[in-house]
Coordinates of C-alpha atoms in Angstrom, one line a residue:
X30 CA -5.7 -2.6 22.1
X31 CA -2.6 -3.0 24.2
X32 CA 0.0 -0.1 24.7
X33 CA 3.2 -0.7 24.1
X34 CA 6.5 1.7 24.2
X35 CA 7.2 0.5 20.4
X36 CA 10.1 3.0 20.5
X37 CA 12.3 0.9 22.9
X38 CA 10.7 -2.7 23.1
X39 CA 12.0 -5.4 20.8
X40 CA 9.5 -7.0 19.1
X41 CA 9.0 -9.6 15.7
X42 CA 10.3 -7.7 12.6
X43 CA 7.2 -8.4 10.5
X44 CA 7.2 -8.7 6.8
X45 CA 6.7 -4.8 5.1
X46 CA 4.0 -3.9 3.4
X47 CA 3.9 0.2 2.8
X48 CA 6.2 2.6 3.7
X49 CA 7.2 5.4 5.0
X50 CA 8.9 8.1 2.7
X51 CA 12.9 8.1 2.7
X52 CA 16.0 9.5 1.4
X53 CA 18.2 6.9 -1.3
X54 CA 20.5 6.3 -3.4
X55 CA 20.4 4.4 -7.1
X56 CA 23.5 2.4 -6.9
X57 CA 24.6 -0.5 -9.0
X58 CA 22.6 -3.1 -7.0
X59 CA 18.8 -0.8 -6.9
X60 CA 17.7 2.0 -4.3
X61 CA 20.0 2.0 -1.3
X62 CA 18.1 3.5 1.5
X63 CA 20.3 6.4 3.3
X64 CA 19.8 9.4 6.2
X65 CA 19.5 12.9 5.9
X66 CA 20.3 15.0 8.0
X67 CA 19.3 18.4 6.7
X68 CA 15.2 17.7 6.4
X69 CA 12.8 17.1 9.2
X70 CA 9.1 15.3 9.1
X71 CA 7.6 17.8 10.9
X72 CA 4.3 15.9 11.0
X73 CA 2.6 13.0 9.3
X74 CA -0.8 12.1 8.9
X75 CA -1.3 8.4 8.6
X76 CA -5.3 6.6 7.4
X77 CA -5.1 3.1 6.4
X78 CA -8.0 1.2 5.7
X79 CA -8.3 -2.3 3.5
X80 CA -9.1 0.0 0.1
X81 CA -7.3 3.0 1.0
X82 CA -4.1 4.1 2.2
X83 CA -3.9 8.0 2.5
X84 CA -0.9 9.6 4.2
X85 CA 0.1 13.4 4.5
X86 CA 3.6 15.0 5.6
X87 CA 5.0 18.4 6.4
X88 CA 8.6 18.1 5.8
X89 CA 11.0 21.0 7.0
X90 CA 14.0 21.7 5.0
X91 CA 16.2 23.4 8.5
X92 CA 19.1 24.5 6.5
X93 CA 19.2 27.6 4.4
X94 CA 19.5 26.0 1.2
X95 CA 17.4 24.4 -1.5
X96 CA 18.0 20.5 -0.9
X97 CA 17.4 18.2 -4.4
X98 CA 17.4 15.0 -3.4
X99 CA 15.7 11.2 -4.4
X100 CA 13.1 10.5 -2.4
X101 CA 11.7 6.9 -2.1
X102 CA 8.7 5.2 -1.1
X103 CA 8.9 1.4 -0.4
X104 CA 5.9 -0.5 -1.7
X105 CA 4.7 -4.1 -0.7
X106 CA 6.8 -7.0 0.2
X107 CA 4.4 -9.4 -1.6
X108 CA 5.4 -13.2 -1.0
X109 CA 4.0 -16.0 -3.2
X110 CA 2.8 -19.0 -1.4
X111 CA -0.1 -21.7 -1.7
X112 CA -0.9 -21.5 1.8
X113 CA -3.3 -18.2 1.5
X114 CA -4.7 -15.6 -0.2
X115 CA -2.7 -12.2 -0.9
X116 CA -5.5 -9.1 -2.6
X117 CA -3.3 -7.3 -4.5
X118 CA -5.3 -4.2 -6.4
X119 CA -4.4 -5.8 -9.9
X120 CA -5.6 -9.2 -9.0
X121 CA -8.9 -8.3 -7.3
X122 CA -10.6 -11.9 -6.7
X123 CA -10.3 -12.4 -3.4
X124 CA -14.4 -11.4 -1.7
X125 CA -15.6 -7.8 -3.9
X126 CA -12.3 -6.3 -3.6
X127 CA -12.7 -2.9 -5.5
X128 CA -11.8 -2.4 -9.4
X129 CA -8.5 -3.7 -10.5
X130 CA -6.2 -1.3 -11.6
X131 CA -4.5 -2.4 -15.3
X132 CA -1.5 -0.5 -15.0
X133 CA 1.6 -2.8 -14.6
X134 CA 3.8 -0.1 -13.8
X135 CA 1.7 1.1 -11.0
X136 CA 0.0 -1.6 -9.3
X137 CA -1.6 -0.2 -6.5
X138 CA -2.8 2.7 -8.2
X139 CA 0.1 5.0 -6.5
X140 CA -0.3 8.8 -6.7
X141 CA 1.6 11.6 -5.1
X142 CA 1.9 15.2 -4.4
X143 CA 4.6 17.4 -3.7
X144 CA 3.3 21.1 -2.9
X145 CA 0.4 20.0 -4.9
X146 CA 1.5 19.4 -7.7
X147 CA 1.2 15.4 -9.4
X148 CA 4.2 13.7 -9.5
X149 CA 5.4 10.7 -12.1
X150 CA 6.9 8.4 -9.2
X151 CA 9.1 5.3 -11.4
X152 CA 8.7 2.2 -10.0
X153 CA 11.7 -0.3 -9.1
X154 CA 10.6 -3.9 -8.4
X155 CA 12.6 -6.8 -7.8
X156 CA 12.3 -10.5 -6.9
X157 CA 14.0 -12.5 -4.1
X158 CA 14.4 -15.8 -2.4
X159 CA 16.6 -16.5 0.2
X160 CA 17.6 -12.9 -0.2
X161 CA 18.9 -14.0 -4.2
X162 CA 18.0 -11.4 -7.0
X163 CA 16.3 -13.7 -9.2
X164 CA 14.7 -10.8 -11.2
X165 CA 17.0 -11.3 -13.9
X166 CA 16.1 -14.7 -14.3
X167 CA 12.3 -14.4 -14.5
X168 CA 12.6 -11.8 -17.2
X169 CA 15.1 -13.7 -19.4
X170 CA 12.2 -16.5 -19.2
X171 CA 9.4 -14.2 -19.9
X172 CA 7.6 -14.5 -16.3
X173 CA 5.7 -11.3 -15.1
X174 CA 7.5 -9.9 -11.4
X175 CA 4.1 -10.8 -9.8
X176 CA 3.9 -14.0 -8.0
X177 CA -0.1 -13.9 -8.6
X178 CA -2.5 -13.3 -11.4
X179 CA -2.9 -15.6 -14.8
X180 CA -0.4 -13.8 -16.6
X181 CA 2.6 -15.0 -14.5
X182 CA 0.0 -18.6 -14.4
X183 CA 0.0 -18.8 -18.1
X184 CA 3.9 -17.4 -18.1
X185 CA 4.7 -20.5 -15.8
X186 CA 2.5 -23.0 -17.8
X187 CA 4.5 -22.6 -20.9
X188 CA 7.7 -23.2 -19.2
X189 CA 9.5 -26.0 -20.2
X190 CA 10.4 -29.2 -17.8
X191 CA 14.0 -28.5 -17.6
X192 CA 12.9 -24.7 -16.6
X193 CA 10.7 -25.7 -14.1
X194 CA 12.9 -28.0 -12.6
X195 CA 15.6 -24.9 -12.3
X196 CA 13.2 -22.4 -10.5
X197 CA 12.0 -25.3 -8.1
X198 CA 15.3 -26.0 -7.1
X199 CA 16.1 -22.7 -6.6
X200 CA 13.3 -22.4 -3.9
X201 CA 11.0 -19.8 -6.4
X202 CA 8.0 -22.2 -7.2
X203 CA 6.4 -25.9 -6.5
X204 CA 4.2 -27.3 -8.5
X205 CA 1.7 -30.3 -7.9
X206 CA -1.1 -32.3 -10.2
X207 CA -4.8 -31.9 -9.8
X208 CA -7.6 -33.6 -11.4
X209 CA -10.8 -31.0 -11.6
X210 CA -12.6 -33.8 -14.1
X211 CA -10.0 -33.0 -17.1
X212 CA -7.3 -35.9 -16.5
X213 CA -4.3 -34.9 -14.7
X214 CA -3.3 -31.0 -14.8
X215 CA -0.1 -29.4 -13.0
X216 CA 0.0 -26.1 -11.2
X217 CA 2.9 -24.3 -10.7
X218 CA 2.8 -22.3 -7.1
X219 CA 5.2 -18.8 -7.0
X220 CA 7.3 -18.9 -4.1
X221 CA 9.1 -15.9 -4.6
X222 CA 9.1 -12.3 -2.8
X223 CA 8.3 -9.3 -5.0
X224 CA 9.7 -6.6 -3.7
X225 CA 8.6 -2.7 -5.0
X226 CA 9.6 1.1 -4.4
X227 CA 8.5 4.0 -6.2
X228 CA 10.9 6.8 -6.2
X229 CA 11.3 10.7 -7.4
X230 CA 13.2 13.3 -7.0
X231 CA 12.2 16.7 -5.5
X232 CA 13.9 19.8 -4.6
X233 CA 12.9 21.0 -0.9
X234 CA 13.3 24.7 -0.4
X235 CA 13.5 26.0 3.3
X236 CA 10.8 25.7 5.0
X237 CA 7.9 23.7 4.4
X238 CA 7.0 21.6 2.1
X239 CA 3.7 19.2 1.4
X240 CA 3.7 15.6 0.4
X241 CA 0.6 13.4 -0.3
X242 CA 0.3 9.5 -1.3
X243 CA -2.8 7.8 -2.0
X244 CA -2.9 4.1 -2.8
X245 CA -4.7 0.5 -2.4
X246 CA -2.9 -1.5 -0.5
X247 CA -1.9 -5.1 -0.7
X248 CA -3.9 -7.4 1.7
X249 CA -3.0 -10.5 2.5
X250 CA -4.7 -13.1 4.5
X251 CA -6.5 -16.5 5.3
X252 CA -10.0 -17.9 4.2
X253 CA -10.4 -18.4 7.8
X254 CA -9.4 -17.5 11.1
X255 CA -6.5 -19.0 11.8
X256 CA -4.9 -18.0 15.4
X257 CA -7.4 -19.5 18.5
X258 CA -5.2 -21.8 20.7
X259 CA -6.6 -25.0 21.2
X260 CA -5.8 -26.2 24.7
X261 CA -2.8 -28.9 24.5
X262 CA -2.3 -28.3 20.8
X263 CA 1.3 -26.7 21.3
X264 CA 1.2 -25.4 17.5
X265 CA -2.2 -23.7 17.7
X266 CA -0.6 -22.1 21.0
X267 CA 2.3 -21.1 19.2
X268 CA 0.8 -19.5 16.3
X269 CA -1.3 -17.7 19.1
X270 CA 1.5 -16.3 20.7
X271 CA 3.0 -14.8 17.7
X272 CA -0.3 -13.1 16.7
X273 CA -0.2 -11.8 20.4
X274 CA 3.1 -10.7 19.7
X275 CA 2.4 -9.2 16.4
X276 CA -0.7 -7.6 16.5
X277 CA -1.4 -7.6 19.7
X278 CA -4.1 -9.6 20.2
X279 CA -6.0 -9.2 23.7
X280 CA -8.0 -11.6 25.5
X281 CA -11.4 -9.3 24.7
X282 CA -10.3 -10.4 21.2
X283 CA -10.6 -14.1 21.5
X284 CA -13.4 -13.7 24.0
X285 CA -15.8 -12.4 21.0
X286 CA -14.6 -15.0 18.5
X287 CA -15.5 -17.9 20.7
X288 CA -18.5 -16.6 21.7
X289 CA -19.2 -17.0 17.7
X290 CA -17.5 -20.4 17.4
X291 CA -19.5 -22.5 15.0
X292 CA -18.6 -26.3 15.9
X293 CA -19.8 -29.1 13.6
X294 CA -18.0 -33.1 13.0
X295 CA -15.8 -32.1 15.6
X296 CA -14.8 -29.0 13.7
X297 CA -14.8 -25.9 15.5
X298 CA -15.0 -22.2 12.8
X299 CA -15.0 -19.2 13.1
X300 CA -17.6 -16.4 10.9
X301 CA -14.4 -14.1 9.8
X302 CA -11.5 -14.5 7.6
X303 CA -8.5 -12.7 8.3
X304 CA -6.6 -9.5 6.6
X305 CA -3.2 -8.6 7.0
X306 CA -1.8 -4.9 6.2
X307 CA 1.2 -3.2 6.9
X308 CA 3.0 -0.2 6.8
X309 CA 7.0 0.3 7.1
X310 CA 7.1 3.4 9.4
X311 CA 10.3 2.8 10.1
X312 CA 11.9 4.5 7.2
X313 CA 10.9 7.7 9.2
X314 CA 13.5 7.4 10.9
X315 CA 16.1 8.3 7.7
X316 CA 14.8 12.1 8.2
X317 CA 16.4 14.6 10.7
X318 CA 15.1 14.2 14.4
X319 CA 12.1 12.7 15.5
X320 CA 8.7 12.9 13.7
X321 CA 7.4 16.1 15.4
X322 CA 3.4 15.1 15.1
X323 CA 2.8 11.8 13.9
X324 CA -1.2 11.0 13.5
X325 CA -2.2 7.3 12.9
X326 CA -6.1 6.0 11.9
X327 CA -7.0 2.9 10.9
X328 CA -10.5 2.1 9.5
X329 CA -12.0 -1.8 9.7
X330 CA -14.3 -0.8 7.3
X331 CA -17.1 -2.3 9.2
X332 CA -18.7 -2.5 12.1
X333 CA -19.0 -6.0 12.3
X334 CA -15.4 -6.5 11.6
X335 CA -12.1 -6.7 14.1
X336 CA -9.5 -5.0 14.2
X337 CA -6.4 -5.5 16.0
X338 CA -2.6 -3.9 16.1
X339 CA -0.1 -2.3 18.5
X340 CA -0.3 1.3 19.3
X341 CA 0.1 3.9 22.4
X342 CA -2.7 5.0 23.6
X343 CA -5.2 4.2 21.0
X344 CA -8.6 5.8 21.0
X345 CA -11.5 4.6 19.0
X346 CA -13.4 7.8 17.2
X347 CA -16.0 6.4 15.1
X348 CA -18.1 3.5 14.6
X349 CA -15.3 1.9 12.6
X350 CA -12.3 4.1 13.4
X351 CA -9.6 4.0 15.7
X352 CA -6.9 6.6 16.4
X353 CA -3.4 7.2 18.1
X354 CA -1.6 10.6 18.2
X355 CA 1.7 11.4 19.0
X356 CA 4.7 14.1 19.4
X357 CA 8.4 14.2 19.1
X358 CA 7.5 10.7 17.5
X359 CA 10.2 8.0 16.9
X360 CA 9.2 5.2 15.0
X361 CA 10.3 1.9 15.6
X362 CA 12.9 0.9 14.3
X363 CA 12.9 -2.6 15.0
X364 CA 9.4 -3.8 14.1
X365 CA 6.6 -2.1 11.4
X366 CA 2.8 -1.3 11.5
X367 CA 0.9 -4.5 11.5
X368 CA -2.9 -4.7 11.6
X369 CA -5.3 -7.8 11.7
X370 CA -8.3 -6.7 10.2
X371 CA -11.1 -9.9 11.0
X372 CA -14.0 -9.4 8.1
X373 CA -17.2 -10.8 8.7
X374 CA -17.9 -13.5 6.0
X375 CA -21.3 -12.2 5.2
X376 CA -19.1 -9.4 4.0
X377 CA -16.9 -11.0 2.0
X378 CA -20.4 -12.4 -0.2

């Protein structure tokens, strides 16, 4: 994996997935995110893998006084689309994905500790397009939040024409007809961007104080891989580039997939489909100072899957595990986490 000062270089601002703990504010409008100045993440402790996202912090209250403040925890930007697959724990079709979890208030199966002791986190979700709050709209019309799943399908079925019409002009779905041996059907597509953030309050005393979320995060991805330039095709090259750019991609990388490349009609696949996580660490930056031990792993889950994403001085520890560590950490603040996870498609069966 390539090394890059992600501190200081400029790079793609990718769309969030996870996040990073931070200070806010419930205003008029939902959580405002804001800085404080008074508590430090003394470490963090970072493991993502496709089913699990575990992360630990130490936070240091420096002043000499107990602080009481709302702490938030911004959740998957999870954008509806036609184009590709997005796993979200609740859905659960995409390839064996793990047990769904039925809870509509807590999708992904949130949980969180503070000294260790549970705490209720609420959950604030929102949709957008264009960056409109449409949430208001889909409620008075009786569609779930959730651009996937076959409650917000049947919701959208039993709009009327005129409704439809509305929301596709507004850029939230398209629709199309399909004839799987029935006579014509219509499908209405989500376009829209669910947006979520669990928050709670907590009073930190000085000192130290201990905070753990575990979660399943929301994957998105392909049903193939999508990214090897073709030589003269300027949009495969493209697309190339901005994986490159994103996840940092490195020739070793595309070396092993065509090395794999199954060609056939004049066809050329690939045996992987593609995964996309992310994780907003740059909400870290809303604490005092920088991040004074910051610990990433991510797990591919497999040996026979790839992994890919940009780091500083990453060092694979285990036959599926790879590993950067840092000090006087300062996230980025200009891009996120981004991994692309390649599964092997005899996995996915």
């Amino acid at each position: 994996m390539r090394v890059y000062a992600t501190a200081t270089i400029a790079l793609m601002l990718a769309a969030p997935a996870v996040g990073n703990d931070t200070m806010a504010q419930l205003g008029t409008g939902g959580l405002v995110f804001v800085t404080n100045e008074q508590i430090r993440m003394a470490s963090e402790d970072l493991y993502i893998s496709p089913t699990e996202v575990r992360v630990t912090y130490e936070f240091e209250n420096t002043s000499e006084e107990d602080q009481h403040i709302l702490v938030a925890f911004p959740m998957p930007d999870i954008q509806g689309s036609g184009d590709f697959m997005v796993d979200v724990p609740i859905q659960n079709a995409n390839y064996g994905s793990a047990d769904p979890i039925e809870d509509p208030d807590n999708l992904f199966g949130f949980a969180t500790t503070f000294n260790d002791v549970p705490v209720e986190a609420e959950l604030h979700q929102y949709v957008f397009n264009n960056n409109i709050d449409y949430t208001k709209l889909l409620k008075n019309l009786g569609v779930p939040l959730e651009p996937f799943g076959q409650a917000t399908s049947d919701a959208l079925a039993g709009l009327d024409a005129d409704d439809v019409q509305n929301l596709t002009r507004l850029g939230l779905v398209f629709s199309y007809e399909f004839d799987a041996g029935n006579g014509a059907e219509m499908d209405i597509v989500p376009l829209w961007t669910l947006r979520s953030t669990y928050s709670w309050e907590a009073t930190f005393k000085p000192g130290i104080s201990d905070v753990v979320h575990t979660y399943r995060p929301s994957v998105g991805g392909t049903v193939a891989t999508t990214f090897v330039p073709k030589q003269g095709d300027a949009d495969s090259e493209q697309r190339y580039a901005e994986y490159v750019k994103k996840y940092c991609v490195e020739d070793n990388l595309l070396s092993t997939l065509r090395k794999q490349a199954i060609t056939e009609d004049g066809w050329t696949n690939y045996p992987y489909y593609e995964n996309w996580i992310s994780y907003i660490w740059s909400t870290g930056n809303n604490w005092s100072g920088s991040i004074g031990k910051f610990t990433l792993t991510v797990d591919k889950g497999s040996t026979d899957n790839l992994v890919s994403f940009c780091g500083e001085d990453v060092k694979k520890i285990g036959p599926t595990t790879f590993q950067m560590t840092a000090t006087d950490w300062w996230p980025p603040y200009d891009r996120e986490l981004e991994i692309l996870l390649l599964k092997k498609v005899e996995e996915a069966e």
